[in-house]
């Protein structure tokens, strides 16, 4: 079993595009026009956790372990490419049980995906109807089948892909699987601070420890909901985390080095468009 230790997590902030070495981290967020930029500095405290957060994170780690031994396989699947059968771009509505969710292209050629209300989702402990989410993609992006053998398990709710630009995955996880004190009114703030969340759940997205890979952290407020936004490299990934109802949402946009270089602007626009509705 792999576990992610949060007592040792922390970084010292240098520059938005530079790797962040290990130090204890203090985060301060200032709200400007609905967006707040997280300021990070060094702290002399042993763990960097505020009162009550250590207990909450302990609950998270008791229920949720990170399988680092599967990291290489997960990374190769999510970042370097899906299995051959998953690379086939699937037109909406052609697979049994799949419900279209894409709008018609707008004047810029972008389409909006909204999770259909009729779409089923998951089973087992903590599962209930999923609060829909939405995001926008260029016209050539399409949904990719999620295999029952996917290393992300039943918590992978959706995959999207473009052979030219990159890939998207959406993880929707019941909070009751990793914390007992979060009921039907979970918020990302209750789960933890921005650096706490990325250290706990980032490995599930990139398949390896995120220490030294977090290039930037943003905190965004929209319609009363908080979103933590991260940029990581290597591997190249944009991750958005939030919570709603009794679910944690992890939206990730990944790509190869060449895709990042050529299509970063579009990939960032996709990442910034994610919202729970």
PDB file of C-alpha atoms in Angstrom:
ATOM      1  CA  UNK A   1       0.000   0.000   0.000  1.00  0.00           C
ATOM      2  CA  UNK A   2       1.259   3.482  -0.714  1.00  0.00           C
ATOM      3  CA  UNK A   3       0.511   6.257   1.663  1.00  0.00           C
ATOM      4  CA  UNK A   4       0.884   9.972   1.300  1.00  0.00           C
ATOM      5  CA  UNK A   5       2.367  11.665   4.337  1.00  0.00           C
ATOM      6  CA  UNK A   6       1.096  15.144   4.999  1.00  0.00           C
ATOM      7  CA  UNK A   7       3.152  15.904   8.083  1.00  0.00           C
ATOM      8  CA  UNK A   8       6.095  16.413   5.818  1.00  0.00           C
ATOM      9  CA  UNK A   9       4.396  18.257   3.007  1.00  0.00           C
ATOM     10  CA  UNK A  10       5.272  21.830   2.374  1.00  0.00           C
ATOM     11  CA  UNK A  11       7.113  24.031  -0.014  1.00  0.00           C
ATOM     12  CA  UNK A  12       8.907  27.361  -0.111  1.00  0.00           C
ATOM     13  CA  UNK A  13       7.628  29.652  -2.834  1.00  0.00           C
ATOM     14  CA  UNK A  14      10.190  30.870  -5.356  1.00  0.00           C
ATOM     15  CA  UNK A  15       8.630  31.706  -8.708  1.00  0.00           C
ATOM     16  CA  UNK A  16       5.439  30.663 -10.428  1.00  0.00           C
ATOM     17  CA  UNK A  17       7.240  28.625 -13.087  1.00  0.00           C
ATOM     18  CA  UNK A  18       9.995  27.189 -10.874  1.00  0.00           C
ATOM     19  CA  UNK A  19       9.927  23.970  -8.918  1.00  0.00           C
ATOM     20  CA  UNK A  20       9.078  24.354  -5.261  1.00  0.00           C
ATOM     21  CA  UNK A  21      11.535  22.615  -2.894  1.00  0.00           C
ATOM     22  CA  UNK A  22      10.473  21.099   0.375  1.00  0.00           C
ATOM     23  CA  UNK A  23       9.889  23.564   3.213  1.00  0.00           C
ATOM     24  CA  UNK A  24       7.023  24.207   5.517  1.00  0.00           C
ATOM     25  CA  UNK A  25       4.358  26.300   3.833  1.00  0.00           C
ATOM     26  CA  UNK A  26       2.100  29.102   4.959  1.00  0.00           C
ATOM     27  CA  UNK A  27      -0.674  30.174   2.611  1.00  0.00           C
ATOM     28  CA  UNK A  28      -2.400  33.538   2.549  1.00  0.00           C
ATOM     29  CA  UNK A  29      -5.099  34.293  -0.010  1.00  0.00           C
ATOM     30  CA  UNK A  30      -6.289  37.758  -0.997  1.00  0.00           C
ATOM     31  CA  UNK A  31      -9.490  38.173  -2.983  1.00  0.00           C
ATOM     32  CA  UNK A  32      -9.293  40.356  -6.080  1.00  0.00           C
ATOM     33  CA  UNK A  33     -12.221  40.416  -8.541  1.00  0.00           C
ATOM     34  CA  UNK A  34     -13.356  37.003  -7.436  1.00  0.00           C
ATOM     35  CA  UNK A  35      -9.875  35.437  -7.738  1.00  0.00           C
ATOM     36  CA  UNK A  36      -7.314  35.205  -4.999  1.00  0.00           C
ATOM     37  CA  UNK A  37      -3.672  34.468  -5.583  1.00  0.00           C
ATOM     38  CA  UNK A  38      -2.161  32.235  -2.956  1.00  0.00           C
ATOM     39  CA  UNK A  39       0.989  33.664  -1.384  1.00  0.00           C
ATOM     40  CA  UNK A  40       3.351  31.099  -0.011  1.00  0.00           C
ATOM     41  CA  UNK A  41       6.174  31.559   2.444  1.00  0.00           C
ATOM     42  CA  UNK A  42       8.367  29.638   4.838  1.00  0.00           C
ATOM     43  CA  UNK A  43       7.212  28.652   8.283  1.00  0.00           C
ATOM     44  CA  UNK A  44       9.198  27.444  11.253  1.00  0.00           C
ATOM     45  CA  UNK A  45       6.367  25.248  12.517  1.00  0.00           C
ATOM     46  CA  UNK A  46       6.878  21.528  12.521  1.00  0.00           C
ATOM     47  CA  UNK A  47       3.972  20.547  10.257  1.00  0.00           C
ATOM     48  CA  UNK A  48       2.431  23.771   8.950  1.00  0.00           C
ATOM     49  CA  UNK A  49      -1.118  22.587   9.756  1.00  0.00           C
ATOM     50  CA  UNK A  50      -3.583  24.881  11.442  1.00  0.00           C
ATOM     51  CA  UNK A  51      -5.577  23.769  14.464  1.00  0.00           C
ATOM     52  CA  UNK A  52      -8.132  21.131  13.599  1.00  0.00           C
ATOM     53  CA  UNK A  53      -6.745  20.483  10.123  1.00  0.00           C
ATOM     54  CA  UNK A  54      -4.378  17.756  11.255  1.00  0.00           C
ATOM     55  CA  UNK A  55      -7.317  15.828  12.676  1.00  0.00           C
ATOM     56  CA  UNK A  56      -9.259  16.280   9.443  1.00  0.00           C
ATOM     57  CA  UNK A  57      -6.309  15.145   7.292  1.00  0.00           C
ATOM     58  CA  UNK A  58      -5.763  12.185   9.601  1.00  0.00           C
ATOM     59  CA  UNK A  59      -9.327  11.170   8.789  1.00  0.00           C
ATOM     60  CA  UNK A  60      -8.581  11.565   5.109  1.00  0.00           C
ATOM     61  CA  UNK A  61      -5.474   9.415   5.184  1.00  0.00           C
ATOM     62  CA  UNK A  62      -7.095   6.705   7.269  1.00  0.00           C
ATOM     63  CA  UNK A  63      -9.631   6.169   4.522  1.00  0.00           C
ATOM     64  CA  UNK A  64      -7.631   7.004   1.424  1.00  0.00           C
ATOM     65  CA  UNK A  65      -4.168   5.669   0.613  1.00  0.00           C
ATOM     66  CA  UNK A  66      -2.150   6.500  -2.480  1.00  0.00           C
ATOM     67  CA  UNK A  67      -0.747   3.496  -4.353  1.00  0.00           C
ATOM     68  CA  UNK A  68       2.646   4.789  -5.433  1.00  0.00           C
ATOM     69  CA  UNK A  69       3.697   1.405  -6.792  1.00  0.00           C
ATOM     70  CA  UNK A  70       1.089   1.888  -9.520  1.00  0.00           C
ATOM     71  CA  UNK A  71       2.340   5.380 -10.283  1.00  0.00           C
ATOM     72  CA  UNK A  72       4.269   4.521 -13.417  1.00  0.00           C
ATOM     73  CA  UNK A  73       1.311   2.683 -14.895  1.00  0.00           C
ATOM     74  CA  UNK A  74      -1.133   5.463 -14.017  1.00  0.00           C
ATOM     75  CA  UNK A  75       1.210   8.111 -15.403  1.00  0.00           C
ATOM     76  CA  UNK A  76       1.678   6.265 -18.665  1.00  0.00           C
ATOM     77  CA  UNK A  77      -2.077   5.793 -18.976  1.00  0.00           C
ATOM     78  CA  UNK A  78      -3.126   9.350 -18.167  1.00  0.00           C
ATOM     79  CA  UNK A  79      -0.251  11.466 -19.434  1.00  0.00           C
ATOM     80  CA  UNK A  80       1.595   9.457 -22.044  1.00  0.00           C
ATOM     81  CA  UNK A  81      -1.535   7.992 -23.541  1.00  0.00           C
ATOM     82  CA  UNK A  82      -4.587   5.818 -23.091  1.00  0.00           C
ATOM     83  CA  UNK A  83      -4.507   2.165 -24.138  1.00  0.00           C
ATOM     84  CA  UNK A  84      -4.915   1.702 -27.871  1.00  0.00           C
ATOM     85  CA  UNK A  85      -8.592   0.931 -27.597  1.00  0.00           C
ATOM     86  CA  UNK A  86      -9.123   4.117 -25.543  1.00  0.00           C
ATOM     87  CA  UNK A  87      -7.466   6.342 -28.120  1.00  0.00           C
ATOM     88  CA  UNK A  88     -10.321   5.952 -30.542  1.00  0.00           C
ATOM     89  CA  UNK A  89     -12.336   9.135 -30.416  1.00  0.00           C
ATOM     90  CA  UNK A  90     -15.877   8.153 -29.545  1.00  0.00           C
ATOM     91  CA  UNK A  91     -18.754  10.128 -30.985  1.00  0.00           C
ATOM     92  CA  UNK A  92     -21.294  11.111 -28.350  1.00  0.00           C
ATOM     93  CA  UNK A  93     -24.165   8.673 -27.902  1.00  0.00           C
ATOM     94  CA  UNK A  94     -22.654   5.759 -29.859  1.00  0.00           C
ATOM     95  CA  UNK A  95     -21.809   3.612 -26.829  1.00  0.00           C
ATOM     96  CA  UNK A  96     -24.561   1.817 -24.933  1.00  0.00           C
ATOM     97  CA  UNK A  97     -25.401   3.544 -21.654  1.00  0.00           C
ATOM     98  CA  UNK A  98     -23.563   6.779 -22.576  1.00  0.00           C
ATOM     99  CA  UNK A  99     -25.521   9.999 -22.707  1.00  0.00           C
ATOM    100  CA  UNK A 100     -24.402  12.992 -24.777  1.00  0.00           C
ATOM    101  CA  UNK A 101     -23.476  16.100 -22.832  1.00  0.00           C
ATOM    102  CA  UNK A 102     -21.807  18.362 -25.406  1.00  0.00           C
ATOM    103  CA  UNK A 103     -23.359  21.557 -26.710  1.00  0.00           C
ATOM    104  CA  UNK A 104     -23.119  22.784 -30.270  1.00  0.00           C
ATOM    105  CA  UNK A 105     -19.959  24.801 -31.037  1.00  0.00           C
ATOM    106  CA  UNK A 106     -20.061  28.506 -30.231  1.00  0.00           C
ATOM    107  CA  UNK A 107     -18.725  31.214 -32.527  1.00  0.00           C
ATOM    108  CA  UNK A 108     -15.138  30.398 -31.457  1.00  0.00           C
ATOM    109  CA  UNK A 109     -15.657  26.698 -32.152  1.00  0.00           C
ATOM    110  CA  UNK A 110     -15.740  25.731 -28.453  1.00  0.00           C
ATOM    111  CA  UNK A 111     -18.309  23.352 -26.989  1.00  0.00           C
ATOM    112  CA  UNK A 112     -19.500  23.050 -23.392  1.00  0.00           C
ATOM    113  CA  UNK A 113     -19.850  19.682 -21.724  1.00  0.00           C
ATOM    114  CA  UNK A 114     -22.378  19.440 -18.897  1.00  0.00           C
ATOM    115  CA  UNK A 115     -22.718  16.190 -17.002  1.00  0.00           C
ATOM    116  CA  UNK A 116     -26.215  14.936 -17.908  1.00  0.00           C
ATOM    117  CA  UNK A 117     -28.645  14.674 -15.009  1.00  0.00           C
ATOM    118  CA  UNK A 118     -29.651  11.237 -16.300  1.00  0.00           C
ATOM    119  CA  UNK A 119     -26.124   9.850 -16.220  1.00  0.00           C
ATOM    120  CA  UNK A 120     -25.628   7.237 -13.524  1.00  0.00           C
ATOM    121  CA  UNK A 121     -22.537   7.306 -11.399  1.00  0.00           C
ATOM    122  CA  UNK A 122     -20.807   4.905  -9.065  1.00  0.00           C
ATOM    123  CA  UNK A 123     -21.932   2.615  -6.330  1.00  0.00           C
ATOM    124  CA  UNK A 124     -21.073   1.582  -2.796  1.00  0.00           C
ATOM    125  CA  UNK A 125     -20.340   3.659   0.284  1.00  0.00           C
ATOM    126  CA  UNK A 126     -21.299   7.301   0.052  1.00  0.00           C
ATOM    127  CA  UNK A 127     -22.750   7.227  -3.458  1.00  0.00           C
ATOM    128  CA  UNK A 128     -25.775   9.361  -4.280  1.00  0.00           C
ATOM    129  CA  UNK A 129     -26.808  11.463  -7.295  1.00  0.00           C
ATOM    130  CA  UNK A 130     -23.843  13.536  -8.481  1.00  0.00           C
ATOM    131  CA  UNK A 131     -24.165  17.316  -8.640  1.00  0.00           C
ATOM    132  CA  UNK A 132     -23.447  18.124 -12.317  1.00  0.00           C
ATOM    133  CA  UNK A 133     -20.301  19.851 -13.499  1.00  0.00           C
ATOM    134  CA  UNK A 134     -19.377  21.562 -16.739  1.00  0.00           C
ATOM    135  CA  UNK A 135     -16.322  22.609 -18.728  1.00  0.00           C
ATOM    136  CA  UNK A 136     -15.516  23.866 -22.231  1.00  0.00           C
ATOM    137  CA  UNK A 137     -13.332  22.293 -24.912  1.00  0.00           C
ATOM    138  CA  UNK A 138     -12.342  23.052 -28.506  1.00  0.00           C
ATOM    139  CA  UNK A 139     -14.461  21.404 -31.161  1.00  0.00           C
ATOM    140  CA  UNK A 140     -12.156  18.454 -31.844  1.00  0.00           C
ATOM    141  CA  UNK A 141     -12.230  17.147 -28.251  1.00  0.00           C
ATOM    142  CA  UNK A 142     -14.417  14.094 -27.645  1.00  0.00           C
ATOM    143  CA  UNK A 143     -15.360  11.777 -24.805  1.00  0.00           C
ATOM    144  CA  UNK A 144     -13.151   8.705 -24.343  1.00  0.00           C
ATOM    145  CA  UNK A 145     -14.547   5.472 -22.849  1.00  0.00           C
ATOM    146  CA  UNK A 146     -13.742   4.784 -19.192  1.00  0.00           C
ATOM    147  CA  UNK A 147     -12.792   1.141 -18.782  1.00  0.00           C
ATOM    148  CA  UNK A 148     -13.944  -0.866 -15.776  1.00  0.00           C
ATOM    149  CA  UNK A 149     -10.290  -1.874 -15.477  1.00  0.00           C
ATOM    150  CA  UNK A 150      -9.179   1.766 -15.251  1.00  0.00           C
ATOM    151  CA  UNK A 151      -6.633   2.250 -12.470  1.00  0.00           C
ATOM    152  CA  UNK A 152      -8.761   5.150 -11.246  1.00  0.00           C
ATOM    153  CA  UNK A 153     -11.555   2.703 -10.461  1.00  0.00           C
ATOM    154  CA  UNK A 154     -15.179   3.740 -10.122  1.00  0.00           C
ATOM    155  CA  UNK A 155     -14.164   7.274  -9.116  1.00  0.00           C
ATOM    156  CA  UNK A 156     -13.162   8.162 -12.703  1.00  0.00           C
ATOM    157  CA  UNK A 157     -16.409   9.740 -13.853  1.00  0.00           C
ATOM    158  CA  UNK A 158     -15.302  10.984 -17.272  1.00  0.00           C
ATOM    159  CA  UNK A 159     -12.423  11.130 -19.728  1.00  0.00           C
ATOM    160  CA  UNK A 160     -12.038  13.442 -22.710  1.00  0.00           C
ATOM    161  CA  UNK A 161      -9.269  13.615 -25.254  1.00  0.00           C
ATOM    162  CA  UNK A 162      -7.832  15.235 -28.329  1.00  0.00           C
ATOM    163  CA  UNK A 163      -5.043  13.423 -30.210  1.00  0.00           C
ATOM    164  CA  UNK A 164      -3.575  16.836 -31.022  1.00  0.00           C
ATOM    165  CA  UNK A 165      -3.887  18.739 -27.736  1.00  0.00           C
ATOM    166  CA  UNK A 166      -4.134  16.533 -24.644  1.00  0.00           C
ATOM    167  CA  UNK A 167      -6.419  14.720 -22.219  1.00  0.00           C
ATOM    168  CA  UNK A 168      -8.963  15.385 -19.476  1.00  0.00           C
ATOM    169  CA  UNK A 169     -10.054  13.247 -16.563  1.00  0.00           C
ATOM    170  CA  UNK A 170     -12.700  13.934 -13.929  1.00  0.00           C
ATOM    171  CA  UNK A 171     -12.544  12.137 -10.587  1.00  0.00           C
ATOM    172  CA  UNK A 172     -15.688  12.343  -8.430  1.00  0.00           C
ATOM    173  CA  UNK A 173     -15.097  10.749  -5.036  1.00  0.00           C
ATOM    174  CA  UNK A 174     -17.535  10.439  -2.100  1.00  0.00           C
ATOM    175  CA  UNK A 175     -16.060  12.256   0.879  1.00  0.00           C
ATOM    176  CA  UNK A 176     -17.330   9.525   3.218  1.00  0.00           C
ATOM    177  CA  UNK A 177     -14.651   7.263   1.808  1.00  0.00           C
ATOM    178  CA  UNK A 178     -11.891   9.298   3.419  1.00  0.00           C
ATOM    179  CA  UNK A 179     -13.466  11.451   6.135  1.00  0.00           C
ATOM    180  CA  UNK A 180     -16.205  10.791   8.681  1.00  0.00           C
ATOM    181  CA  UNK A 181     -16.879  14.406   9.617  1.00  0.00           C
ATOM    182  CA  UNK A 182     -17.965  15.631   6.157  1.00  0.00           C
ATOM    183  CA  UNK A 183     -21.624  14.954   5.490  1.00  0.00           C
ATOM    184  CA  UNK A 184     -23.835  16.256   2.699  1.00  0.00           C
ATOM    185  CA  UNK A 185     -22.466  19.799   2.834  1.00  0.00           C
ATOM    186  CA  UNK A 186     -18.790  19.328   2.003  1.00  0.00           C
ATOM    187  CA  UNK A 187     -16.637  22.249   0.897  1.00  0.00           C
ATOM    188  CA  UNK A 188     -13.054  22.163  -0.281  1.00  0.00           C
ATOM    189  CA  UNK A 189     -12.114  24.385   2.669  1.00  0.00           C
ATOM    190  CA  UNK A 190     -13.392  21.703   5.070  1.00  0.00           C
ATOM    191  CA  UNK A 191     -11.210  19.110   3.384  1.00  0.00           C
ATOM    192  CA  UNK A 192      -8.083  21.202   3.721  1.00  0.00           C
ATOM    193  CA  UNK A 193      -5.940  24.110   2.594  1.00  0.00           C
ATOM    194  CA  UNK A 194      -4.730  24.212  -1.036  1.00  0.00           C
ATOM    195  CA  UNK A 195      -1.335  22.615  -0.375  1.00  0.00           C
ATOM    196  CA  UNK A 196      -2.972  19.967   1.835  1.00  0.00           C
ATOM    197  CA  UNK A 197      -5.342  18.894  -0.918  1.00  0.00           C
ATOM    198  CA  UNK A 198      -2.730  18.685  -3.689  1.00  0.00           C
ATOM    199  CA  UNK A 199      -0.370  16.653  -1.521  1.00  0.00           C
ATOM    200  CA  UNK A 200      -3.143  14.250  -0.545  1.00  0.00           C
ATOM    201  CA  UNK A 201      -4.804  13.800  -3.924  1.00  0.00           C
ATOM    202  CA  UNK A 202      -2.324  14.979  -6.548  1.00  0.00           C
ATOM    203  CA  UNK A 203      -0.650  11.539  -6.695  1.00  0.00           C
ATOM    204  CA  UNK A 204      -3.946  10.059  -7.846  1.00  0.00           C
ATOM    205  CA  UNK A 205      -3.810  12.319 -10.895  1.00  0.00           C
ATOM    206  CA  UNK A 206      -0.132  12.148 -11.889  1.00  0.00           C
ATOM    207  CA  UNK A 207       0.725   8.752 -10.386  1.00  0.00           C
ATOM    208  CA  UNK A 208       3.574   9.979  -8.208  1.00  0.00           C
ATOM    209  CA  UNK A 209       4.406  12.236  -5.287  1.00  0.00           C
ATOM    210  CA  UNK A 210       3.851  15.927  -6.104  1.00  0.00           C
ATOM    211  CA  UNK A 211       6.659  17.300  -3.939  1.00  0.00           C
ATOM    212  CA  UNK A 212       8.747  19.746  -5.940  1.00  0.00           C
ATOM    213  CA  UNK A 213       6.352  19.632  -8.902  1.00  0.00           C
ATOM    214  CA  UNK A 214       3.809  22.311  -7.922  1.00  0.00           C
ATOM    215  CA  UNK A 215       4.553  25.373 -10.024  1.00  0.00           C
ATOM    216  CA  UNK A 216       1.613  27.543  -8.931  1.00  0.00           C
ATOM    217  CA  UNK A 217      -1.450  27.572  -6.689  1.00  0.00           C
ATOM    218  CA  UNK A 218      -4.549  29.729  -7.192  1.00  0.00           C
ATOM    219  CA  UNK A 219      -7.705  30.015  -5.107  1.00  0.00           C
ATOM    220  CA  UNK A 220     -10.785  31.048  -7.089  1.00  0.00           C
ATOM    221  CA  UNK A 221     -14.237  31.959  -5.770  1.00  0.00           C
ATOM    222  CA  UNK A 222     -17.215  31.560  -8.100  1.00  0.00           C
ATOM    223  CA  UNK A 223     -20.924  31.597  -7.218  1.00  0.00           C
ATOM    224  CA  UNK A 224     -20.168  30.880  -3.572  1.00  0.00           C
ATOM    225  CA  UNK A 225     -17.927  27.878  -4.282  1.00  0.00           C
ATOM    226  CA  UNK A 226     -14.147  27.716  -3.837  1.00  0.00           C
ATOM    227  CA  UNK A 227     -11.848  26.113  -6.400  1.00  0.00           C
ATOM    228  CA  UNK A 228      -8.191  25.273  -5.844  1.00  0.00           C
ATOM    229  CA  UNK A 229      -6.203  25.465  -9.095  1.00  0.00           C
ATOM    230  CA  UNK A 230      -2.729  23.994  -9.538  1.00  0.00           C
ATOM    231  CA  UNK A 231      -0.122  23.771 -12.263  1.00  0.00           C
ATOM    232  CA  UNK A 232       2.372  20.929 -12.028  1.00  0.00           C
ATOM    233  CA  UNK A 233       5.401  19.885 -14.040  1.00  0.00           C
ATOM    234  CA  UNK A 234       6.791  17.449 -14.735  1.00  0.00           C
ATOM    235  CA  UNK A 235       4.537  15.832 -15.781  1.00  0.00           C
ATOM    236  CA  UNK A 236       2.539  18.668 -17.335  1.00  0.00           C
ATOM    237  CA  UNK A 237      -0.810  18.914 -15.537  1.00  0.00           C
ATOM    238  CA  UNK A 238      -3.432  21.499 -14.624  1.00  0.00           C
ATOM    239  CA  UNK A 239      -5.604  20.334 -11.724  1.00  0.00           C
ATOM    240  CA  UNK A 240      -8.747  21.921 -10.286  1.00  0.00           C
ATOM    241  CA  UNK A 241     -10.184  20.679  -6.983  1.00  0.00           C
ATOM    242  CA  UNK A 242     -13.492  21.524  -5.327  1.00  0.00           C
ATOM    243  CA  UNK A 243     -16.222  19.874  -3.274  1.00  0.00           C
ATOM    244  CA  UNK A 244     -20.011  19.885  -3.422  1.00  0.00           C
ATOM    245  CA  UNK A 245     -22.716  17.875  -1.703  1.00  0.00           C
ATOM    246  CA  UNK A 246     -20.865  14.823  -0.446  1.00  0.00           C
ATOM    247  CA  UNK A 247     -18.290  14.693  -3.260  1.00  0.00           C
ATOM    248  CA  UNK A 248     -14.734  15.774  -3.937  1.00  0.00           C
ATOM    249  CA  UNK A 249     -14.148  16.774  -7.588  1.00  0.00           C
ATOM    250  CA  UNK A 250     -10.714  16.583  -9.227  1.00  0.00           C
ATOM    251  CA  UNK A 251     -10.555  17.932 -12.778  1.00  0.00           C
ATOM    252  CA  UNK A 252      -7.236  17.429 -14.546  1.00  0.00           C
ATOM    253  CA  UNK A 253      -5.875  18.485 -17.928  1.00  0.00           C
ATOM    254  CA  UNK A 254      -2.670  16.727 -18.999  1.00  0.00           C
ATOM    255  CA  UNK A 255      -0.480  16.676 -22.078  1.00  0.00           C
ATOM    256  CA  UNK A 256       2.907  15.798 -23.468  1.00  0.00           C
ATOM    257  CA  UNK A 257       5.737  18.308 -23.584  1.00  0.00           C
ATOM    258  CA  UNK A 258       5.008  19.080 -27.231  1.00  0.00           C
ATOM    259  CA  UNK A 259       1.268  19.467 -26.599  1.00  0.00           C
ATOM    260  CA  UNK A 260       2.033  21.778 -23.681  1.00  0.00           C
ATOM    261  CA  UNK A 261       4.302  23.925 -25.815  1.00  0.00           C
ATOM    262  CA  UNK A 262       1.894  24.206 -28.725  1.00  0.00           C
ATOM    263  CA  UNK A 263      -1.492  24.306 -26.988  1.00  0.00           C
ATOM    264  CA  UNK A 264      -0.912  25.634 -23.475  1.00  0.00           C
ATOM    265  CA  UNK A 265      -3.294  28.563 -23.958  1.00  0.00           C
ATOM    266  CA  UNK A 266      -6.204  26.266 -24.876  1.00  0.00           C
ATOM    267  CA  UNK A 267      -5.343  23.761 -22.140  1.00  0.00           C
ATOM    268  CA  UNK A 268      -5.322  26.525 -19.529  1.00  0.00           C
ATOM    269  CA  UNK A 269      -8.662  27.828 -20.825  1.00  0.00           C
ATOM    270  CA  UNK A 270     -10.128  24.315 -20.472  1.00  0.00           C
ATOM    271  CA  UNK A 271      -8.839  24.004 -16.907  1.00  0.00           C
ATOM    272  CA  UNK A 272     -10.175  27.424 -15.895  1.00  0.00           C
ATOM    273  CA  UNK A 273     -13.625  26.617 -17.309  1.00  0.00           C
ATOM    274  CA  UNK A 274     -14.404  23.774 -14.887  1.00  0.00           C
ATOM    275  CA  UNK A 275     -17.337  24.497 -12.575  1.00  0.00           C
ATOM    276  CA  UNK A 276     -19.743  22.455 -10.453  1.00  0.00           C
ATOM    277  CA  UNK A 277     -23.259  23.605 -11.258  1.00  0.00           C
TER     278      UNK A 277
END
